[in-house]
Every structure is written in structure tokens, then in C-alpha cells.
Amino acid sequence: MQPFTYAPVADAAGAAARALQGASFIAGGTDMLQLLQEGVAQPAELADINRLPLQGITEDADGAIRIGALTRLQDAADDARLREAFPVVTEALDLTASPMVRHMATVGGNLLQRTRCLYFRDVSTPCNKRLPGSGCSALDGENRHNAILGGSEHCIAVQPSDLPVALISVDAEVQIQHADGAERWVPVEDFHRLPGDTPQIETVLRQGDVILGLRIPAHARGRRSHYVKVRDRASFSWALASAAVALRLDEGGRVTEARIAVGGVATKPWRLPRVEQELLGVRLDRDRARLAAVWAAEGAVTRSGNAFKQPLLQRTVERAIIEAGELA
Amino acid sequence: MPPEPAQSFAVTLRVNGQSFETEIDARTTLLDALRDRLHLTGTKKGCALGQCGACTVLLDGKRVVSCLMLAAMAEGREVTTIEGLARGDELHPVQAAFVEHDAFQCGYCTPGQIMSAVGAIREGRAGSDDEIREQLSGNLCRCGAYANIVAAVRDAATREA
């Protein structure tokens, strides 16, 4: 680890001020410590934001649910209101990391988890995300875990978090405060950026921003929602493919609303508007689910090691639709 | 006012009911502080990347991996390590169950397995073999003693219930 200075900060304004001076934040620390240990992150200063009053889950009068940025993943997973209203979010949290990591990691930090691309984490190799302009080792390297959607000639690294995938299916938004005191809301769907030719820029956050929390709007209540995660081992592993599905059905079993997002396959949490469109207005059955899910891989670009993800993604989405619609 | 950012400073850590004041570099992990400063070497260093669970301790009663936390972040919190479980010569029920069920071979992962099991039982998440396997999935055992670990945790959970 490179030397750095450390100090806790007391409030969001103090945190933002340190960030403007170039400090990096540490919250749960579960990704930051790995990045520090491997020399990927070399901050001059770490500002510990754990004392900010951003913990806990509350319900608005209209039924929206707010999750403070420093809420631990396990505490969010254990919240009965969240589980009842938005099961897809709870299921994604249940399948995230290990119990120890869930007790430490925060929901705000989870949105900012860095890619698990082998080359990003290995400072002895070229990586455009870690060292812009150095090249992408994954394009023709060990790319079994890399993206088939949203990549560019500069980067095919997967954003590995489960939570934002689920949050997209329930129209969640991120609350952000800037150092100047201004607050803004960004849909989770628009929070992460495509790599393009600047893969080192991963989100819409600017220097001096602090994530205050998340809000899941009341209008997303009542959808049948479900999260499916496929991985190399039964537990404690990143997704090879995952799918969050939220559907509203009318009394006749016809789909009136559909939100579908996928993880483990794309450079950012990835919404599938074409699959949603295929489901709208149809009476859901297993054939419809399969036909719609074919569109999940629309635009996919596969590499030497990750072509398996194309059918895997389609079948993961199909299974998530079937299970969400209780057609199994 | 919060303190000024610094590269080294004194911290007070509460471990197993005792307070320890020690001077640390900002980079010191909780794991390294426990082992190298407080000489509590029961907590093991495996991967140092949060992947193996050998360094599992309880923080305010909840399971964490001490390698992914700066020691400075543990100030004001209560840390419990494997050394804090037994009462004198009387083993904690989970420790006793590990001995009884022969739930280890080389023993390197064992402190982490036991701390994780203690946490899982306290959280009420050790109700079935499947749940125990899922709850201890962050604790790897390269000797492959998993079958006996599950049996030990199930036995201890049943006795404590």
C-alpha cells in the first residue's frame, strides 16, 4: 500500500470539501481495501465517511422507500418493508458477496464497486480503465468474465454489482449532494456510464459529490419482481449473468408494465427495453417468456472466452421472467 | 471538529472487553493491528483480500473480515476475536463442537470458521444444513473439512437454541 493520510469526517459538507481537495472516501471499505492492497487505488487521503448520518431505511408518506447511502447491505436485506414491497432488491442483496462482506459493505459503496476484470486488478498489465491509454489486455486475453454488451475497443470490463441491476427494475434514483450544497437525483439506470474512449470515468459523479441515498418510488410497488443470479459456484461469487425482472399483470394475466435489467454481462447495469416491449400486452406464458428473452442478447459482441454468456444471458432472462410470473 | 488527516496516530481499540492504545500507520488493517500490535494471533491472515474468511472477527457482535477494514475505522467499536470466546478453560460451545466433530485438519481456517459460526448462530441463521452452508460460504477450508464443519455448527446451534 502507498502511504496516505486518514481522518473521519463529520457531515456531507465536510466530506464533499475533502473530496474537492482530492480525498477518496472510505465507507464499508470492502472494495477500497482490496484496491489499496493491490496498488490499484493510490489515494493521497482517505476521508472516512462512516460517521455521516446516512444509515437506515425509511418509508415516505406516499409509500416510497428511502435507503441511506451508508446502510449496510445486510441491514437492507433484513428490512421487512423492503422485502415486502420490492423483493427483487432483497433477493439481489441476499445473493451478494458473503455474510461478512454484507455486514460491512454499504449500498452507496456498492454502486461504486470497481470492476473485477483481472487486468484492472493486476497493476503489472495494461488497462485503459486503470491507466488511460495503456491498452486493454482483456480484448484478446482472459476474458471469460468480461462484457458482451456495452463494450468498446478500449474496455470490456463488467460492472459487477447486483444491487443496481435490481434497483433499475424498480425505477430507483440516487440522491447526490455536491460540495456547493446543490442536491440532484439521478435514475440508477443513468448513474453508470458506458466506457467509450474514457473507461476511467465510470459514473455521472463529479469531484465533490457525495451519495446521500436511494429512493424507490411508490409507483414501482405492486410489480411482481424477482432476481436470478448465475455464477460459477453456489454462493459468494460474482454473476456470470444475472437478471432482475419486475412485471405488472392485469386480471387477465396480461403484462401491463415490464422492467428488465441484467448484470454480469455488460459494462454497466443493463436495461433491456426490447425484451420489455416484447412482453407488453401479452398474456404471459413460457413460450412468450422464451421468445422475449431471445432479445436479451441483441447487440452482443462476444470474445474468445465469453461467447457462452450469450445463450446464458438469454436463458437467465427467460428463467427470471418465468419465475417472476410464477409460470414454473 | 474531526481530527486533521494524518499518516500515523494513536488509536484505542476495544478487543475482547479490554482497551488497548496503540500507535498505528493509517494503512494498518484491523487484522494486522490485532496480530502485530496486540499480539492476538488467533485471528489468521489468509488472502488479505476478503476472499477466504480466515480473519473473521465480530464487530459490535456482527461478523466482519478484519482484513478489509482499517484499524482506525474500528475505534469506538467492540471487537471480539477467537481469544475472546472461551471462559477460562471452558470452551465456547462452538469451539467444543468443532473439537467433538473433528471439524478441522490443519486448523488455519478454524478461528474464522468458528467466529463466522458464532455470528450466524447469534443472528438466527443456522437453522438447517443448507442455511449453514450458505452462511459459512465466506469461510474457505482448503483441507475440505466442510462436512464436519456443518455438523459441528448444526450441533452447537441446536444446543444453544
Coordinates of C-alpha atoms in Angstrom, one line a residue, chain A residues 115 117 129 136 138-140 143 145-159 195 199 265-267 301 303 306:
Chain A
T115 CA -14.8 -4.0 -12.0
C117 CA -11.7 -7.5 -14.6
K129 CA -9.6 1.9 -17.1
C136 CA -6.9 -3.2 -23.0
A138 CA -8.9 -8.3 -21.9
L139 CA -9.9 -7.9 -25.6
D140 CA -7.6 -10.8 -26.5
N143 CA -12.0 -12.5 -20.9
H145 CA -15.8 -12.8 -17.1
N146 CA -15.9 -9.8 -19.4
A147 CA -18.8 -8.0 -21.0
I148 CA -20.7 -8.9 -24.2
L149 CA -22.8 -5.7 -24.0
G150 CA -21.8 -2.1 -23.8
G151 CA -18.1 -2.6 -24.5
S152 CA -15.8 -0.6 -26.7
E153 CA -12.4 -1.2 -28.3
H154 CA -11.0 0.4 -25.2
C155 CA -12.7 -1.6 -22.4
I156 CA -15.0 -4.6 -21.9
A157 CA -14.9 -4.6 -18.1
V158 CA -18.1 -5.7 -16.3
Q159 CA -19.7 -3.5 -13.6
P195 CA -16.7 3.1 -21.3
P199 CA -13.3 3.9 -19.4
V265 CA -22.7 -9.4 -18.9
A266 CA -22.4 -5.6 -19.5
T267 CA -20.1 -2.7 -18.8
V301 CA -20.3 -8.8 -29.1
R303 CA -14.8 -12.5 -27.4
N306 CA -17.1 -15.3 -23.2

